[in-house]
Amino acid sequence: AKDQFLAMLSHELRTPLTIIKGFAITLLDHPDIPADFCKPLQKVDREADRLTRLVNDLLDLSQIQSRRLSIEVVPFDARELLEETVSLMAPLAERRVVELEVNYQATGPNDIYADRDRVKQILINLLDNAIKFTPSGGKVTVQSASTDVLWELNVTDTGPGVSPTDLPNLFEHFFRGKHSRKFAGSGLGLAIVKEIVELHQGTVEAFSQANAGLHVRVCLPRHLN
């Protein structure tokens, strides 16, 4: 019943959110809009985006839990996808004055066989989380490596980290630790990462100490069975 409710809610919210977003953009693009209207409309636009992300997370979660989320395995260049996603997230890092460093080490081929869109979703969720919790002047490091059998991704930030008591719950649905309560979010980003990784027969783990940043490691088989 819970899964059905989440799926129904997600679908029902998409239409009004699309309308809100559309009208906000239309008004912001209007040449005669009063200057003092711009800031409130920009806030409406941002909040519509935030709610849309939450709705999409809920829909993904309900599909994963009901085993209705399928993956389409295709060959693609993992390094190319990483560069594409980092470019997408770079403006967010710049706005928050966070350095984004990327290192790619390949001892095997760059191509992997997986669901490209879902792997991109893993990258976006991990980078968004790392950038969000890294203070201005901090750094997020993305390291990727491939071997003949595995593709490994490591995302490390210089944020507040996670306490030993919270770390085992980090990938739980709707979990929000002590520091995460200061930031907007659903508590679903890392949970969805774990679900997608497991759909790909991979592993995800996190390492952290309080006030020493968070390190998340994802390992995926290069050839999904």
Tab-separated table of C-alpha atoms in Angstrom:
chain	number	residue	atom	x	y	z
A	1	ALA	CA	0.000	0.000	0.000
A	2	LYS	CA	2.871	2.360	0.798
A	3	ASP	CA	4.549	1.682	-2.559
A	4	GLN	CA	1.276	2.242	-4.420
A	5	PHE	CA	0.712	5.495	-2.539
A	6	LEU	CA	4.213	6.789	-3.333
A	7	ALA	CA	3.826	5.904	-7.012
A	8	MET	CA	0.401	7.571	-7.246
A	9	LEU	CA	1.581	10.656	-5.363
A	10	SER	CA	4.627	11.030	-7.597
A	11	HIS	CA	2.572	10.837	-10.785
A	12	GLU	CA	-0.117	13.210	-9.494
A	13	LEU	CA	2.393	15.876	-8.439
A	14	ARG	CA	4.243	15.992	-11.744
A	15	THR	CA	1.515	17.823	-13.692
A	16	PRO	CA	1.019	20.781	-11.297
A	17	LEU	CA	4.787	21.109	-10.832
A	18	THR	CA	5.277	21.268	-14.596
A	19	ILE	CA	2.625	24.011	-14.816
A	20	ILE	CA	4.163	26.008	-11.922
A	21	LYS	CA	7.619	25.738	-13.483
A	22	GLY	CA	6.299	26.732	-16.913
A	23	PHE	CA	4.495	29.847	-15.678
A	24	ALA	CA	7.499	30.915	-13.563
A	25	ILE	CA	9.810	30.715	-16.589
A	26	THR	CA	7.265	32.508	-18.799
A	27	LEU	CA	6.966	35.389	-16.340
A	28	LEU	CA	10.727	35.617	-15.804
A	29	ASP	CA	11.261	35.826	-19.573
A	30	HIS	CA	8.609	38.551	-19.997
A	31	PRO	CA	10.283	41.874	-20.948
A	32	ASP	CA	7.845	43.971	-18.896
A	33	ILE	CA	8.096	42.071	-15.614
A	34	PRO	CA	8.669	44.513	-12.694
A	35	ALA	CA	12.134	44.219	-11.172
A	36	ASP	CA	10.799	43.562	-7.675
A	37	PHE	CA	8.919	40.499	-9.005
A	38	CYS	CA	12.078	38.788	-10.276
A	39	LYS	CA	13.437	37.583	-6.946
A	40	PRO	CA	10.168	35.939	-5.772
A	41	LEU	CA	9.701	34.320	-9.190
A	42	GLN	CA	13.260	32.984	-9.136
A	43	LYS	CA	12.516	31.436	-5.751
A	44	VAL	CA	9.338	29.847	-7.127
A	45	ASP	CA	11.403	28.453	-10.015
A	46	ARG	CA	14.068	27.009	-7.682
A	47	GLU	CA	11.525	25.468	-5.318
A	48	ALA	CA	9.650	23.910	-8.247
A	49	ASP	CA	12.931	22.298	-9.309
A	50	ARG	CA	13.542	21.039	-5.764
A	51	LEU	CA	10.067	19.526	-5.534
A	52	THR	CA	10.476	17.933	-8.969
A	53	ARG	CA	13.703	16.265	-7.832
A	54	LEU	CA	11.924	14.963	-4.734
A	55	VAL	CA	9.032	13.608	-6.815
A	56	ASN	CA	11.474	11.897	-9.195
A	57	ASP	CA	13.313	10.360	-6.229
A	58	LEU	CA	10.055	9.044	-4.784
A	59	LEU	CA	9.036	7.587	-8.149
A	60	ASP	CA	12.424	5.914	-8.620
A	61	LEU	CA	12.275	4.510	-5.111
A	62	SER	CA	8.773	3.094	-5.565
A	63	GLN	CA	9.768	1.495	-8.872
A	64	ILE	CA	12.927	-0.017	-7.370
A	65	GLN	CA	11.123	-1.404	-4.328
A	66	SER	CA	8.334	-2.915	-6.425
A	67	ARG	CA	10.943	-4.364	-8.807
A	68	ARG	CA	9.396	-2.438	-11.713
A	69	LEU	CA	12.546	-0.452	-12.482
A	70	SER	CA	14.295	-2.068	-15.409
A	71	ILE	CA	17.812	-1.353	-16.588
A	72	GLU	CA	18.920	-1.180	-20.204
A	73	VAL	CA	22.440	-2.525	-20.556
A	74	VAL	CA	24.479	-0.870	-23.298
A	75	PRO	CA	28.222	-0.412	-23.885
A	76	PHE	CA	29.547	3.090	-23.191
A	77	ASP	CA	32.753	4.910	-22.329
A	78	ALA	CA	32.879	5.366	-18.537
A	79	ARG	CA	35.469	8.125	-18.736
A	80	GLU	CA	33.363	10.074	-21.230
A	81	LEU	CA	30.304	9.763	-18.978
A	82	LEU	CA	32.299	10.924	-15.956
A	83	GLU	CA	33.578	14.001	-17.806
A	84	GLU	CA	30.058	14.768	-19.041
A	85	THR	CA	28.595	14.565	-15.531
A	86	VAL	CA	31.372	16.589	-13.909
A	87	SER	CA	30.796	19.345	-16.492
A	88	LEU	CA	27.101	19.262	-15.610
A	89	MET	CA	27.824	19.632	-11.879
A	90	ALA	CA	30.664	22.163	-12.220
A	91	PRO	CA	28.386	25.267	-12.110
A	92	LEU	CA	26.943	24.087	-8.769
A	93	ALA	CA	30.460	23.670	-7.374
A	94	GLU	CA	31.432	27.128	-8.633
A	95	ARG	CA	28.399	28.745	-6.979
A	96	ARG	CA	29.317	27.128	-3.678
A	97	VAL	CA	33.043	27.975	-4.139
A	98	VAL	CA	34.004	24.299	-3.982
A	99	GLU	CA	36.961	22.926	-5.955
A	100	LEU	CA	36.068	19.925	-8.104
A	101	GLU	CA	39.021	17.677	-8.958
A	102	VAL	CA	38.828	14.647	-11.262
A	103	ASN	CA	41.366	11.854	-11.609
A	104	TYR	CA	40.931	8.911	-13.965
A	105	GLN	CA	43.169	5.860	-13.809
A	106	ALA	CA	42.657	3.073	-16.303
A	107	THR	CA	44.562	-0.201	-16.182
A	108	GLY	CA	41.857	-1.769	-18.327
A	109	PRO	CA	39.443	-0.654	-21.078
A	110	ASN	CA	37.259	2.427	-20.527
A	111	ASP	CA	34.085	0.826	-21.832
A	112	ILE	CA	31.601	-0.832	-19.489
A	113	TYR	CA	28.280	-2.602	-20.087
A	114	ALA	CA	25.582	-1.104	-17.861
A	115	ASP	CA	22.591	1.249	-17.902
A	116	ARG	CA	24.203	4.545	-18.928
A	117	ASP	CA	21.406	6.779	-17.605
A	118	ARG	CA	21.323	5.002	-14.231
A	119	VAL	CA	25.109	5.164	-13.852
A	120	LYS	CA	24.868	8.876	-14.632
A	121	GLN	CA	22.219	9.135	-11.895
A	122	ILE	CA	24.683	7.530	-9.454
A	123	LEU	CA	27.319	10.102	-10.407
A	124	ILE	CA	24.925	13.051	-10.118
A	125	ASN	CA	23.599	11.959	-6.713
A	126	LEU	CA	27.077	11.394	-5.273
A	127	LEU	CA	28.489	14.662	-6.622
A	128	ASP	CA	25.426	16.659	-5.566
A	129	ASN	CA	25.669	15.233	-2.047
A	130	ALA	CA	29.418	15.875	-1.796
A	131	ILE	CA	29.192	19.461	-3.095
A	132	LYS	CA	26.205	20.259	-0.864
A	133	PHE	CA	27.995	19.218	2.319
A	134	THR	CA	31.382	20.751	1.478
A	135	PRO	CA	31.858	24.270	2.896
A	136	SER	CA	33.054	27.167	0.729
A	137	GLY	CA	36.745	26.838	0.019
A	138	GLY	CA	36.565	23.052	0.342
A	139	LYS	CA	37.234	20.351	-2.201
A	140	VAL	CA	35.471	17.385	-3.808
A	141	THR	CA	37.680	14.760	-5.400
A	142	VAL	CA	36.371	12.274	-7.959
A	143	GLN	CA	38.584	9.306	-8.751
A	144	SER	CA	37.670	6.641	-11.251
A	145	ALA	CA	39.560	3.530	-12.247
A	146	SER	CA	38.897	0.500	-14.421
A	147	THR	CA	40.325	-2.982	-14.609
A	148	ASP	CA	39.466	-5.900	-16.842
A	149	VAL	CA	36.560	-6.859	-14.561
A	150	LEU	CA	35.583	-3.807	-12.473
A	151	TRP	CA	34.850	-0.091	-12.776
A	152	GLU	CA	35.491	1.778	-9.540
A	153	LEU	CA	34.343	5.269	-8.562
A	154	ASN	CA	35.492	7.156	-5.460
A	155	VAL	CA	33.964	10.479	-4.384
A	156	THR	CA	35.573	12.249	-1.424
A	157	ASP	CA	34.656	15.592	0.134
A	158	THR	CA	36.084	17.843	2.830
A	159	GLY	CA	32.759	18.380	4.572
A	160	PRO	CA	31.801	17.621	8.176
A	161	GLY	CA	31.771	13.874	7.609
A	162	VAL	CA	29.461	11.366	9.252
A	163	SER	CA	29.635	10.142	12.831
A	164	PRO	CA	30.327	6.444	13.495
A	165	THR	CA	26.780	6.057	14.848
A	166	ASP	CA	25.200	7.523	11.686
A	167	LEU	CA	27.465	5.820	9.133
A	168	PRO	CA	25.662	2.413	9.125
A	169	ASN	CA	22.386	4.205	8.291
A	170	LEU	CA	23.786	6.412	5.518
A	171	PHE	CA	22.139	4.477	2.660
A	172	GLU	CA	18.795	3.988	4.410
A	173	HIS	CA	15.654	5.497	2.863
A	174	PHE	CA	14.862	9.004	4.156
A	175	PHE	CA	17.852	8.965	6.531
A	176	ARG	CA	19.046	12.429	7.496
A	177	GLY	CA	22.009	12.738	9.842
A	178	LYS	CA	22.832	15.553	12.213
A	179	HIS	CA	24.508	17.769	9.590
A	180	SER	CA	22.055	16.959	6.782
A	181	ARG	CA	19.194	18.597	8.675
A	182	LYS	CA	20.740	21.971	7.844
A	183	PHE	CA	20.257	21.340	4.110
A	184	ALA	CA	17.230	20.846	1.897
A	185	GLY	CA	16.781	17.314	0.656
A	186	SER	CA	14.712	14.160	0.830
A	187	GLY	CA	17.241	11.784	2.345
A	188	LEU	CA	16.770	9.558	-0.716
A	189	GLY	CA	19.807	10.386	-2.864
A	190	LEU	CA	22.248	7.875	-1.364
A	191	ALA	CA	19.512	5.277	-0.872
A	192	ILE	CA	18.767	5.401	-4.601
A	193	VAL	CA	22.496	5.136	-5.345
A	194	LYS	CA	22.609	1.905	-3.336
A	195	GLU	CA	19.515	0.498	-5.049
A	196	ILE	CA	20.867	1.226	-8.547
A	197	VAL	CA	24.299	-0.171	-7.678
A	198	GLU	CA	22.721	-3.394	-6.417
A	199	LEU	CA	20.599	-3.663	-9.584
A	200	HIS	CA	23.945	-3.659	-11.417
A	201	GLN	CA	25.311	-6.425	-9.128
A	202	GLY	CA	27.802	-3.954	-7.683
A	203	THR	CA	28.761	-2.708	-4.238
A	204	VAL	CA	28.756	0.679	-2.508
A	205	GLU	CA	30.382	1.559	0.802
A	206	ALA	CA	31.146	4.710	2.766
A	207	PHE	CA	34.011	5.698	5.031
A	208	SER	CA	34.093	8.692	7.322
A	209	GLN	CA	35.076	10.197	10.612
A	210	ALA	CA	33.335	13.143	12.214
A	211	ASN	CA	34.729	16.449	10.902
A	212	ALA	CA	36.920	14.602	8.385
A	213	GLY	CA	34.774	14.411	5.246
A	214	LEU	CA	32.988	11.514	3.569
A	215	HIS	CA	34.387	8.975	1.111
A	216	VAL	CA	31.966	6.882	-0.973
A	217	ARG	CA	33.226	4.009	-3.124
A	218	VAL	CA	31.175	2.344	-5.877
A	219	CYS	CA	32.314	-0.798	-7.683
A	220	LEU	CA	30.432	-2.077	-10.739
A	221	PRO	CA	31.213	-5.103	-12.901
A	222	ARG	CA	32.341	-3.966	-16.362
A	223	HIS	CA	30.156	-6.653	-17.931
A	224	LEU	CA	26.723	-7.019	-16.328
A	225	ASN	CA	25.459	-10.603	-16.490
